[in-house]
Amino acid sequence: IGSDTSVIVADTQGDGLAEHAADTPREPASTMKTLTALAASATLDMASTLDTQVLLTQDEGGSATVHLKGNGDMLLSAGESDPDHVNGRAGLDTLASATASALAQRGIDSVQLGYDDTLFGDERTPVGIERNNGDYLYYTPVSSMAIDGGRQYSETTPKPANPDDATDYPVLSQTTAADTAAVFAKLLESRGITVTQKPKPMDSPQDVTPIASVSSATLAEILSFMLRHSDNTLAEEFGRLTALARHAGNSPTAATQAVRAALGELGIDTTGLHMADCSGLTPGSTLTVRTLVAVQSRNLTTGVGAAAAEGLSVAGLVGTAASRYTDDAVAGLLRVKTGSLESVTSMAGNISRINGGALSFAVIVNNPEDYSAARSAIDAFATALAKL
């Protein structure tokens, strides 16, 4: 496994039961997302949705402009709205149908199309994330709107039958808002609405009532999707939404500062914490397993972290930890977040013990001598905790 290893086990009140190098800062990989999730859950209205809206303006000559305004839904589908899934809960086809009907009622059959992607300002990407984002497989800049999280499915990586299945890694578009507007334009044209020119970025008008809109899944459901599939872009988006809600700025740095501030207000010990981003993908982040286990204890004991706790991957069932156990007797008892980078394997979560009671735990291994062996050791360790 190597010597750069930290481990801690705590009871449900956060009191340490056993630990090793628990105060040594280490690179956490995607277990960093648990911090972002708790901060977002404590800050945002997790029952709210992200609505994609269509606004209409007309100039003095009668020319009409349709404004596609995104409010952060990066899990739109190109088809009809799907009430049974998180990815695709809001569908562009449904939005286009409602828009075409509203235009027809006004006698409009020709429009210019603009799209508003201003929600997250000009800074969309944490500095340095490209070092772990080769071929754009793991991150696309946060956007006001995207289809399937920007996933560009192809013959080699086909779209799964279940839209909430995000286990494969197709190339991610880096122009998600423009892509969304282009698809929306085609959907309008298929309904007899002429789009006179290529959609272009455009600020949407203020104080104009939408003529059509579709709503995403709730923020709690999107957070679960983010955690279970370790979606780096959505993690960064939740950091940004947290910063905006706290009026703390609108940049990747503002996001990490907002997460840290929210954790401090919850009493989380952030000694040794350095956030290069909100997802753990960017090189340079560090934290201690003591911070990770404190987040898990907070999830178990306070209502503010409910969405963060319920969204964790469940061994034997769903998410990145679906196969991260060594005995079927513990399937369904481990609720965890995994982390994987070239030189990092980690896991943090909570466990329902077979004989009653619960535990929180966190493990980080940096620079393992044998990566596969270290990963397997973490699985065996978590499995054994359930049997205590």
mmCIF file of C-alpha atoms in Angstrom:
data_model
loop_
_atom_site.group_PDB
_atom_site.id
_atom_site.type_symbol
_atom_site.label_atom_id
_atom_site.label_comp_id
_atom_site.label_asym_id
_atom_site.label_seq_id
_atom_site.Cartn_x
_atom_site.Cartn_y
_atom_site.Cartn_z
ATOM 1 C CA ILE A 1 0.000 0.000 0.000
ATOM 2 C CA GLY A 2 2.842 2.372 0.840
ATOM 3 C CA SER A 3 3.553 4.770 3.677
ATOM 4 C CA ASP A 4 1.452 7.783 2.608
ATOM 5 C CA THR A 5 -1.711 6.466 4.235
ATOM 6 C CA SER A 6 -4.219 8.042 6.605
ATOM 7 C CA VAL A 7 -7.184 6.293 8.222
ATOM 8 C CA ILE A 8 -9.821 7.232 10.794
ATOM 9 C CA VAL A 9 -12.923 5.528 12.187
ATOM 10 C CA ALA A 10 -15.481 7.446 14.264
ATOM 11 C CA ASP A 11 -18.811 6.812 15.923
ATOM 12 C CA THR A 12 -21.982 8.591 14.862
ATOM 13 C CA GLN A 13 -21.202 11.548 17.116
ATOM 14 C CA GLY A 14 -17.864 12.058 15.389
ATOM 15 C CA ASP A 15 -15.755 10.775 18.275
ATOM 16 C CA GLY A 16 -12.652 9.007 17.027
ATOM 17 C CA LEU A 17 -12.383 5.281 17.740
ATOM 18 C CA ALA A 18 -9.190 4.509 15.852
ATOM 19 C CA GLU A 19 -6.876 6.496 13.611
ATOM 20 C CA HIS A 20 -3.549 6.584 11.824
ATOM 21 C CA ALA A 21 -1.913 9.810 10.598
ATOM 22 C CA ALA A 22 -5.332 11.449 10.807
ATOM 23 C CA ASP A 23 -3.920 14.973 10.868
ATOM 24 C CA THR A 24 -1.578 14.608 7.898
ATOM 25 C CA PRO A 25 -2.864 16.552 4.871
ATOM 26 C CA ARG A 26 -3.110 14.357 1.778
ATOM 27 C CA GLU A 27 -4.540 14.667 -1.709
ATOM 28 C CA PRO A 28 -8.150 13.423 -1.486
ATOM 29 C CA ALA A 29 -9.209 12.985 -5.139
ATOM 30 C CA SER A 30 -13.015 12.857 -5.443
ATOM 31 C CA THR A 31 -13.717 12.457 -1.726
ATOM 32 C CA MET A 32 -13.357 16.258 -1.863
ATOM 33 C CA LYS A 33 -16.879 16.222 -3.305
ATOM 34 C CA THR A 34 -18.293 15.295 0.096
ATOM 35 C CA LEU A 35 -17.208 18.693 1.415
ATOM 36 C CA THR A 36 -18.861 20.494 -1.487
ATOM 37 C CA ALA A 37 -22.007 18.411 -1.060
ATOM 38 C CA LEU A 38 -22.367 19.222 2.634
ATOM 39 C CA ALA A 39 -21.737 22.933 2.080
ATOM 40 C CA ALA A 40 -24.287 23.042 -0.745
ATOM 41 C CA SER A 41 -26.869 21.100 1.282
ATOM 42 C CA ALA A 42 -26.474 23.523 4.178
ATOM 43 C CA THR A 43 -26.753 26.599 1.938
ATOM 44 C CA LEU A 44 -29.157 25.917 -0.925
ATOM 45 C CA ASP A 45 -32.844 25.058 -1.073
ATOM 46 C CA MET A 46 -32.363 21.423 -2.062
ATOM 47 C CA ALA A 47 -36.034 21.076 -3.049
ATOM 48 C CA SER A 48 -35.686 23.794 -5.684
ATOM 49 C CA THR A 49 -35.086 23.252 -9.411
ATOM 50 C CA LEU A 50 -33.057 24.823 -12.203
ATOM 51 C CA ASP A 51 -35.461 26.095 -14.845
ATOM 52 C CA THR A 52 -34.560 26.557 -18.504
ATOM 53 C CA GLN A 53 -36.717 29.361 -19.860
ATOM 54 C CA VAL A 54 -37.742 30.901 -23.163
ATOM 55 C CA LEU A 55 -38.361 34.650 -23.333
ATOM 56 C CA LEU A 56 -39.753 36.618 -26.265
ATOM 57 C CA THR A 57 -39.024 40.144 -27.399
ATOM 58 C CA GLN A 58 -40.097 42.069 -30.517
ATOM 59 C CA ASP A 59 -38.609 45.217 -31.964
ATOM 60 C CA GLU A 60 -40.562 48.143 -33.399
ATOM 61 C CA GLY A 61 -40.570 46.526 -36.812
ATOM 62 C CA GLY A 62 -42.158 43.384 -35.437
ATOM 63 C CA SER A 63 -39.091 41.146 -35.724
ATOM 64 C CA ALA A 64 -39.144 38.559 -32.968
ATOM 65 C CA THR A 65 -36.258 37.255 -30.886
ATOM 66 C CA VAL A 66 -36.502 34.129 -28.793
ATOM 67 C CA HIS A 67 -34.107 34.082 -25.827
ATOM 68 C CA LEU A 68 -33.106 30.679 -24.431
ATOM 69 C CA LYS A 69 -32.131 31.385 -20.827
ATOM 70 C CA GLY A 70 -30.260 28.770 -18.829
ATOM 71 C CA ASN A 71 -30.259 28.695 -15.047
ATOM 72 C CA GLY A 72 -27.766 25.909 -14.524
ATOM 73 C CA ASP A 73 -29.481 22.720 -15.721
ATOM 74 C CA MET A 74 -26.601 20.747 -17.217
ATOM 75 C CA LEU A 75 -28.665 17.548 -17.365
ATOM 76 C CA LEU A 76 -31.142 18.564 -20.064
ATOM 77 C CA SER A 77 -32.143 16.004 -22.662
ATOM 78 C CA ALA A 78 -32.675 16.618 -26.356
ATOM 79 C CA GLY A 79 -35.974 14.742 -26.125
ATOM 80 C CA GLU A 80 -39.127 15.053 -24.080
ATOM 81 C CA SER A 81 -39.045 15.771 -20.361
ATOM 82 C CA ASP A 82 -38.615 12.535 -18.421
ATOM 83 C CA PRO A 83 -40.187 12.483 -14.948
ATOM 84 C CA ASP A 84 -38.562 9.151 -14.080
ATOM 85 C CA HIS A 85 -34.912 10.172 -14.349
ATOM 86 C CA VAL A 86 -32.596 12.901 -13.120
ATOM 87 C CA ASN A 87 -30.677 13.249 -16.363
ATOM 88 C CA GLY A 88 -33.312 14.472 -18.779
ATOM 89 C CA ARG A 89 -35.954 15.480 -16.256
ATOM 90 C CA ALA A 90 -36.234 18.610 -18.398
ATOM 91 C CA GLY A 91 -36.355 17.999 -22.140
ATOM 92 C CA LEU A 92 -35.611 20.432 -24.955
ATOM 93 C CA ASP A 93 -38.209 18.783 -27.180
ATOM 94 C CA THR A 94 -40.872 19.546 -24.578
ATOM 95 C CA LEU A 95 -39.585 23.112 -24.306
ATOM 96 C CA ALA A 96 -39.577 23.567 -28.088
ATOM 97 C CA SER A 97 -43.145 22.269 -28.367
ATOM 98 C CA ALA A 98 -44.388 24.718 -25.743
ATOM 99 C CA THR A 99 -42.437 27.541 -27.354
ATOM 100 C CA ALA A 100 -43.791 26.824 -30.841
ATOM 101 C CA SER A 101 -47.340 26.781 -29.482
ATOM 102 C CA ALA A 102 -46.821 30.108 -27.724
ATOM 103 C CA LEU A 103 -45.378 31.640 -30.893
ATOM 104 C CA ALA A 104 -48.240 30.312 -33.004
ATOM 105 C CA GLN A 105 -50.747 31.914 -30.668
ATOM 106 C CA ARG A 106 -49.018 35.228 -31.382
ATOM 107 C CA GLY A 107 -48.900 34.658 -35.124
ATOM 108 C CA ILE A 108 -45.086 34.382 -35.143
ATOM 109 C CA ASP A 109 -43.413 31.861 -37.445
ATOM 110 C CA SER A 110 -39.938 33.393 -37.844
ATOM 111 C CA VAL A 111 -37.509 34.291 -35.056
ATOM 112 C CA GLN A 112 -33.943 35.071 -34.230
ATOM 113 C CA LEU A 113 -32.567 32.835 -31.458
ATOM 114 C CA GLY A 114 -30.245 34.032 -28.733
ATOM 115 C CA TYR A 115 -28.992 32.079 -25.746
ATOM 116 C CA ASP A 116 -28.063 33.441 -22.328
ATOM 117 C CA ASP A 117 -25.064 31.688 -20.793
ATOM 118 C CA THR A 118 -24.081 34.464 -18.386
ATOM 119 C CA LEU A 119 -25.004 32.741 -15.104
ATOM 120 C CA PHE A 120 -21.457 31.737 -14.152
ATOM 121 C CA GLY A 121 -19.598 34.739 -15.510
ATOM 122 C CA ASP A 122 -16.347 34.530 -17.416
ATOM 123 C CA GLU A 123 -14.336 32.196 -15.164
ATOM 124 C CA ARG A 124 -15.584 28.656 -15.645
ATOM 125 C CA THR A 125 -12.566 26.401 -15.100
ATOM 126 C CA PRO A 126 -10.328 25.893 -12.039
ATOM 127 C CA VAL A 127 -6.696 26.684 -12.807
ATOM 128 C CA GLY A 128 -4.726 23.496 -13.496
ATOM 129 C CA ILE A 129 -7.635 21.100 -13.940
ATOM 130 C CA GLU A 130 -6.512 20.333 -17.494
ATOM 131 C CA ARG A 131 -3.619 18.278 -16.089
ATOM 132 C CA ASN A 132 -6.136 15.602 -15.068
ATOM 133 C CA ASN A 133 -8.599 16.209 -17.895
ATOM 134 C CA GLY A 134 -6.846 14.717 -20.884
ATOM 135 C CA ASP A 135 -9.043 14.439 -23.978
ATOM 136 C CA TYR A 136 -11.804 16.301 -22.063
ATOM 137 C CA LEU A 137 -13.153 13.124 -20.496
ATOM 138 C CA TYR A 138 -13.686 14.325 -16.934
ATOM 139 C CA TYR A 139 -14.617 18.018 -16.933
ATOM 140 C CA THR A 140 -16.376 20.610 -19.045
ATOM 141 C CA PRO A 141 -16.665 24.233 -17.919
ATOM 142 C CA VAL A 142 -19.727 24.964 -15.807
ATOM 143 C CA SER A 143 -22.524 26.338 -17.945
ATOM 144 C CA SER A 144 -26.045 27.686 -17.699
ATOM 145 C CA MET A 145 -27.243 24.730 -19.770
ATOM 146 C CA ALA A 146 -26.026 21.462 -21.255
ATOM 147 C CA ILE A 147 -27.408 18.279 -22.759
ATOM 148 C CA ASP A 148 -26.484 15.080 -20.888
ATOM 149 C CA GLY A 149 -23.829 16.969 -18.942
ATOM 150 C CA GLY A 150 -22.029 17.651 -22.203
ATOM 151 C CA ARG A 151 -21.460 13.970 -22.911
ATOM 152 C CA GLN A 152 -20.914 13.422 -26.633
ATOM 153 C CA TYR A 153 -22.085 9.882 -27.210
ATOM 154 C CA SER A 154 -20.858 8.030 -30.273
ATOM 155 C CA GLU A 155 -20.641 4.560 -31.787
ATOM 156 C CA THR A 156 -17.659 3.744 -29.572
ATOM 157 C CA THR A 157 -19.379 5.150 -26.471
ATOM 158 C CA PRO A 158 -23.119 4.845 -27.132
ATOM 159 C CA LYS A 159 -25.750 6.529 -25.036
ATOM 160 C CA PRO A 160 -26.966 4.142 -22.311
ATOM 161 C CA ALA A 161 -30.560 2.943 -22.220
ATOM 162 C CA ASN A 162 -30.851 4.371 -18.702
ATOM 163 C CA PRO A 163 -30.155 8.116 -18.927
ATOM 164 C CA ASP A 164 -29.016 8.120 -15.306
ATOM 165 C CA ASP A 165 -26.225 5.653 -16.114
ATOM 166 C CA ALA A 166 -23.007 7.657 -16.340
ATOM 167 C CA THR A 167 -20.428 4.899 -15.892
ATOM 168 C CA ASP A 168 -18.725 5.452 -19.265
ATOM 169 C CA TYR A 169 -16.624 8.464 -20.154
ATOM 170 C CA PRO A 170 -17.388 9.892 -23.605
ATOM 171 C CA VAL A 171 -15.656 13.088 -24.653
ATOM 172 C CA LEU A 172 -17.281 16.123 -23.053
ATOM 173 C CA SER A 173 -18.237 19.092 -25.211
ATOM 174 C CA GLN A 174 -16.518 22.318 -24.216
ATOM 175 C CA THR A 175 -19.287 24.467 -25.752
ATOM 176 C CA THR A 176 -22.354 23.097 -24.011
ATOM 177 C CA ALA A 177 -24.551 26.212 -24.087
ATOM 178 C CA ALA A 178 -23.983 26.768 -27.815
ATOM 179 C CA ASP A 179 -24.686 23.062 -28.421
ATOM 180 C CA THR A 180 -27.950 23.312 -26.494
ATOM 181 C CA ALA A 181 -29.070 26.359 -28.474
ATOM 182 C CA ALA A 182 -28.241 24.640 -31.779
ATOM 183 C CA VAL A 183 -30.370 21.624 -30.858
ATOM 184 C CA PHE A 184 -33.180 23.884 -29.682
ATOM 185 C CA ALA A 185 -33.109 25.752 -33.010
ATOM 186 C CA LYS A 186 -33.516 22.499 -34.940
ATOM 187 C CA LEU A 187 -36.416 21.477 -32.718
ATOM 188 C CA LEU A 188 -38.159 24.802 -33.360
ATOM 189 C CA GLU A 189 -37.659 24.452 -37.102
ATOM 190 C CA SER A 190 -39.112 20.944 -37.010
ATOM 191 C CA ARG A 191 -42.279 22.591 -35.675
ATOM 192 C CA GLY A 192 -42.526 25.159 -38.474
ATOM 193 C CA ILE A 193 -40.670 28.011 -36.775
ATOM 194 C CA THR A 194 -37.989 29.520 -39.015
ATOM 195 C CA VAL A 195 -34.797 30.422 -37.160
ATOM 196 C CA THR A 196 -33.330 33.162 -39.327
ATOM 197 C CA GLN A 197 -29.671 32.821 -38.379
ATOM 198 C CA LYS A 198 -27.273 30.792 -36.256
ATOM 199 C CA PRO A 199 -28.055 31.113 -32.531
ATOM 200 C CA LYS A 200 -25.759 33.588 -30.829
ATOM 201 C CA PRO A 201 -24.948 34.472 -27.224
ATOM 202 C CA MET A 202 -27.167 37.259 -25.980
ATOM 203 C CA ASP A 203 -28.174 38.665 -22.605
ATOM 204 C CA SER A 204 -31.797 37.869 -21.901
ATOM 205 C CA PRO A 205 -34.217 40.725 -21.211
ATOM 206 C CA GLN A 206 -35.083 41.660 -17.654
ATOM 207 C CA ASP A 207 -38.613 41.629 -16.220
ATOM 208 C CA VAL A 208 -40.052 39.595 -19.093
ATOM 209 C CA THR A 209 -42.324 36.662 -18.291
ATOM 210 C CA PRO A 210 -41.199 33.389 -19.931
ATOM 211 C CA ILE A 211 -43.461 32.023 -22.650
ATOM 212 C CA ALA A 212 -42.246 28.483 -21.899
ATOM 213 C CA SER A 213 -40.014 26.708 -19.390
ATOM 214 C CA VAL A 214 -38.969 23.261 -18.205
ATOM 215 C CA SER A 215 -37.716 22.300 -14.744
ATOM 216 C CA SER A 216 -34.786 20.133 -13.776
ATOM 217 C CA ALA A 217 -34.807 17.481 -11.091
ATOM 218 C CA THR A 218 -34.509 18.906 -7.578
ATOM 219 C CA LEU A 219 -31.103 20.036 -6.395
ATOM 220 C CA ALA A 220 -31.126 17.103 -3.954
ATOM 221 C CA GLU A 221 -31.557 14.669 -6.836
ATOM 222 C CA ILE A 222 -28.872 16.375 -8.912
ATOM 223 C CA LEU A 223 -26.522 16.290 -5.921
ATOM 224 C CA SER A 224 -27.087 12.541 -5.615
ATOM 225 C CA PHE A 225 -26.310 12.144 -9.322
ATOM 226 C CA MET A 226 -23.131 14.166 -8.827
ATOM 227 C CA LEU A 227 -21.929 12.111 -5.870
ATOM 228 C CA ARG A 228 -22.831 8.686 -7.195
ATOM 229 C CA HIS A 229 -21.257 9.275 -10.591
ATOM 230 C CA SER A 230 -18.476 11.517 -9.291
ATOM 231 C CA ASP A 231 -19.380 14.195 -11.813
ATOM 232 C CA ASN A 232 -16.648 16.834 -11.611
ATOM 233 C CA THR A 233 -18.532 19.507 -13.523
ATOM 234 C CA LEU A 234 -21.620 19.239 -11.322
ATOM 235 C CA ALA A 235 -19.421 19.375 -8.221
ATOM 236 C CA GLU A 236 -17.912 22.612 -9.451
ATOM 237 C CA GLU A 237 -21.399 23.892 -10.267
ATOM 238 C CA PHE A 238 -22.630 23.188 -6.743
ATOM 239 C CA GLY A 239 -19.653 25.146 -5.450
ATOM 240 C CA ARG A 240 -20.564 28.045 -7.701
ATOM 241 C CA LEU A 241 -24.234 27.932 -6.705
ATOM 242 C CA THR A 242 -23.148 27.945 -3.067
ATOM 243 C CA ALA A 243 -20.963 30.998 -3.664
ATOM 244 C CA LEU A 244 -23.752 32.825 -5.482
ATOM 245 C CA ALA A 245 -26.251 32.035 -2.724
ATOM 246 C CA ARG A 246 -23.818 33.374 -0.133
ATOM 247 C CA HIS A 247 -23.125 36.484 -2.277
ATOM 248 C CA ALA A 248 -19.464 35.491 -2.123
ATOM 249 C CA GLY A 249 -18.461 35.976 -5.764
ATOM 250 C CA ASN A 250 -18.729 34.094 -9.044
ATOM 251 C CA SER A 251 -15.496 32.296 -9.847
ATOM 252 C CA PRO A 252 -13.814 28.937 -9.130
ATOM 253 C CA THR A 253 -11.905 30.569 -6.260
ATOM 254 C CA ALA A 254 -15.091 32.078 -4.846
ATOM 255 C CA ALA A 255 -16.644 28.606 -4.953
ATOM 256 C CA THR A 256 -13.903 26.974 -2.897
ATOM 257 C CA GLN A 257 -13.932 29.860 -0.419
ATOM 258 C CA ALA A 258 -17.703 29.583 -0.047
ATOM 259 C CA VAL A 259 -17.517 25.849 0.593
ATOM 260 C CA ARG A 260 -14.842 26.335 3.208
ATOM 261 C CA ALA A 261 -16.807 29.123 4.896
ATOM 262 C CA ALA A 262 -19.975 27.011 5.006
ATOM 263 C CA LEU A 263 -18.066 24.110 6.545
ATOM 264 C CA GLY A 264 -16.588 26.416 9.171
ATOM 265 C CA GLU A 265 -20.055 27.583 10.137
ATOM 266 C CA LEU A 266 -21.031 23.934 10.607
ATOM 267 C CA GLY A 267 -18.122 23.391 12.973
ATOM 268 C CA ILE A 268 -16.051 21.249 10.614
ATOM 269 C CA ASP A 269 -12.326 21.301 11.419
ATOM 270 C CA THR A 270 -10.680 22.411 8.161
ATOM 271 C CA THR A 271 -7.083 22.392 9.391
ATOM 272 C CA GLY A 272 -4.893 21.277 6.493
ATOM 273 C CA LEU A 273 -7.585 21.951 3.903
ATOM 274 C CA HIS A 274 -6.537 23.432 0.575
ATOM 275 C CA MET A 275 -9.120 23.316 -2.196
ATOM 276 C CA ALA A 276 -7.771 23.646 -5.725
ATOM 277 C CA ASP A 277 -11.363 23.085 -6.845
ATOM 278 C CA CYS A 278 -14.670 21.726 -5.564
ATOM 279 C CA SER A 279 -14.337 18.268 -7.115
ATOM 280 C CA GLY A 280 -10.860 16.972 -6.281
ATOM 281 C CA LEU A 281 -9.867 16.635 -9.944
ATOM 282 C CA THR A 282 -7.437 19.554 -10.027
ATOM 283 C CA PRO A 283 -3.963 18.659 -8.705
ATOM 284 C CA GLY A 284 -2.867 20.314 -5.476
ATOM 285 C CA SER A 285 -5.837 19.858 -3.150
ATOM 286 C CA THR A 286 -5.133 18.555 0.350
ATOM 287 C CA LEU A 287 -7.163 17.726 3.421
ATOM 288 C CA THR A 288 -7.063 15.382 6.389
ATOM 289 C CA VAL A 289 -9.136 12.290 7.004
ATOM 290 C CA ARG A 290 -10.244 14.026 10.192
ATOM 291 C CA THR A 291 -12.029 16.618 8.051
ATOM 292 C CA LEU A 292 -13.564 13.908 5.862
ATOM 293 C CA VAL A 293 -14.923 11.934 8.793
ATOM 294 C CA ALA A 294 -16.257 15.106 10.428
ATOM 295 C CA VAL A 295 -18.286 15.731 7.271
ATOM 296 C CA GLN A 296 -19.688 12.213 7.449
ATOM 297 C CA SER A 297 -20.548 12.559 11.125
ATOM 298 C CA ARG A 298 -22.324 15.827 10.321
ATOM 299 C CA ASN A 299 -24.281 14.016 7.612
ATOM 300 C CA LEU A 300 -25.457 11.442 10.146
ATOM 301 C CA THR A 301 -26.387 13.760 12.983
ATOM 302 C CA THR A 302 -27.848 16.947 11.465
ATOM 303 C CA GLY A 303 -30.619 17.670 9.032
ATOM 304 C CA VAL A 304 -28.649 20.161 6.940
ATOM 305 C CA GLY A 305 -26.610 17.395 5.334
ATOM 306 C CA ALA A 306 -29.489 15.106 4.433
ATOM 307 C CA ALA A 307 -29.064 15.504 0.684
ATOM 308 C CA ALA A 308 -25.313 14.979 0.966
ATOM 309 C CA ALA A 309 -25.764 11.815 3.034
ATOM 310 C CA GLU A 310 -28.554 10.319 0.954
ATOM 311 C CA GLY A 311 -26.669 10.921 -2.291
ATOM 312 C CA LEU A 312 -23.693 8.728 -1.476
ATOM 313 C CA SER A 313 -22.963 5.660 -3.589
ATOM 314 C CA VAL A 314 -24.286 2.436 -2.058
ATOM 315 C CA ALA A 315 -22.154 -0.688 -2.241
ATOM 316 C CA GLY A 316 -23.947 -3.399 -4.176
ATOM 317 C CA LEU A 317 -26.509 -0.991 -5.600
ATOM 318 C CA VAL A 318 -25.527 2.256 -7.288
ATOM 319 C CA GLY A 319 -22.675 4.577 -8.145
ATOM 320 C CA THR A 320 -18.894 4.349 -8.199
ATOM 321 C CA ALA A 321 -18.873 2.116 -5.108
ATOM 322 C CA ALA A 322 -21.356 -0.424 -6.459
ATOM 323 C CA SER A 323 -18.660 -3.126 -6.462
ATOM 324 C CA ARG A 324 -16.416 -1.751 -3.719
ATOM 325 C CA TYR A 325 -16.872 -4.512 -1.127
ATOM 326 C CA THR A 326 -15.628 -8.042 -0.575
ATOM 327 C CA ASP A 327 -18.583 -9.843 1.018
ATOM 328 C CA ASP A 328 -22.198 -9.832 -0.181
ATOM 329 C CA ALA A 329 -23.304 -9.762 3.460
ATOM 330 C CA VAL A 330 -22.512 -6.033 3.574
ATOM 331 C CA ALA A 331 -24.182 -5.045 0.291
ATOM 332 C CA GLY A 332 -26.415 -2.053 0.957
ATOM 333 C CA LEU A 333 -24.695 -1.238 4.256
ATOM 334 C CA LEU A 334 -21.845 0.921 2.925
ATOM 335 C CA ARG A 335 -22.717 4.463 1.783
ATOM 336 C CA VAL A 336 -19.522 6.007 0.532
ATOM 337 C CA LYS A 337 -17.732 8.376 -1.815
ATOM 338 C CA THR A 338 -14.726 7.014 -3.643
ATOM 339 C CA GLY A 339 -11.736 8.897 -4.997
ATOM 340 C CA SER A 340 -9.349 7.881 -7.762
ATOM 341 C CA LEU A 341 -6.455 9.690 -9.419
ATOM 342 C CA GLU A 342 -3.190 8.392 -10.814
ATOM 343 C CA SER A 343 -1.486 8.562 -7.412
ATOM 344 C CA VAL A 344 -4.533 8.633 -5.108
ATOM 345 C CA THR A 345 -7.105 6.090 -3.970
ATOM 346 C CA SER A 346 -9.505 7.081 -1.214
ATOM 347 C CA MET A 347 -12.881 6.399 0.336
ATOM 348 C CA ALA A 348 -15.055 8.148 2.911
ATOM 349 C CA GLY A 349 -18.542 7.395 4.125
ATOM 350 C CA ASN A 350 -20.719 5.791 6.739
ATOM 351 C CA ILE A 351 -21.582 2.200 7.514
ATOM 352 C CA SER A 352 -24.558 0.445 9.048
ATOM 353 C CA ARG A 353 -23.035 -2.346 11.123
ATOM 354 C CA ILE A 354 -24.463 -5.839 10.721
ATOM 355 C CA ASN A 355 -24.789 -6.158 14.499
ATOM 356 C CA GLY A 356 -26.331 -2.719 14.966
ATOM 357 C CA GLY A 357 -25.116 0.848 15.117
ATOM 358 C CA ALA A 358 -23.235 2.950 12.614
ATOM 359 C CA LEU A 359 -19.698 4.150 11.942
ATOM 360 C CA SER A 360 -18.115 6.891 9.885
ATOM 361 C CA PHE A 361 -14.708 6.383 8.299
ATOM 362 C CA ALA A 362 -12.219 7.854 5.871
ATOM 363 C CA VAL A 363 -9.150 6.424 4.161
ATOM 364 C CA ILE A 364 -6.671 8.173 1.871
ATOM 365 C CA VAL A 365 -3.696 6.497 0.214
ATOM 366 C CA ASN A 366 -1.296 8.700 -1.724
ATOM 367 C CA ASN A 367 1.495 7.315 -3.908
ATOM 368 C CA PRO A 368 0.641 3.637 -3.367
ATOM 369 C CA GLU A 369 3.363 1.167 -4.248
ATOM 370 C CA ASP A 370 0.701 -1.051 -5.852
ATOM 371 C CA TYR A 371 -2.425 0.907 -6.798
ATOM 372 C CA SER A 372 -4.646 -2.134 -7.300
ATOM 373 C CA ALA A 373 -3.579 -3.634 -3.979
ATOM 374 C CA ALA A 374 -4.263 -0.370 -2.154
ATOM 375 C CA ARG A 375 -7.711 -0.081 -3.716
ATOM 376 C CA SER A 376 -8.545 -3.668 -2.785
ATOM 377 C CA ALA A 377 -7.294 -3.115 0.758
ATOM 378 C CA ILE A 378 -9.680 -0.184 1.188
ATOM 379 C CA ASP A 379 -12.577 -2.370 -0.015
ATOM 380 C CA ALA A 380 -11.645 -5.100 2.457
ATOM 381 C CA PHE A 381 -11.257 -2.575 5.265
ATOM 382 C CA ALA A 382 -14.676 -1.018 4.702
ATOM 383 C CA THR A 383 -16.266 -4.475 4.466
ATOM 384 C CA ALA A 384 -14.700 -5.500 7.757
ATOM 385 C CA LEU A 385 -15.953 -2.356 9.520
ATOM 386 C CA ALA A 386 -19.537 -3.433 8.812
ATOM 387 C CA LYS A 387 -18.895 -6.664 10.676
ATOM 388 C CA LEU A 388 -17.572 -5.108 13.893
#
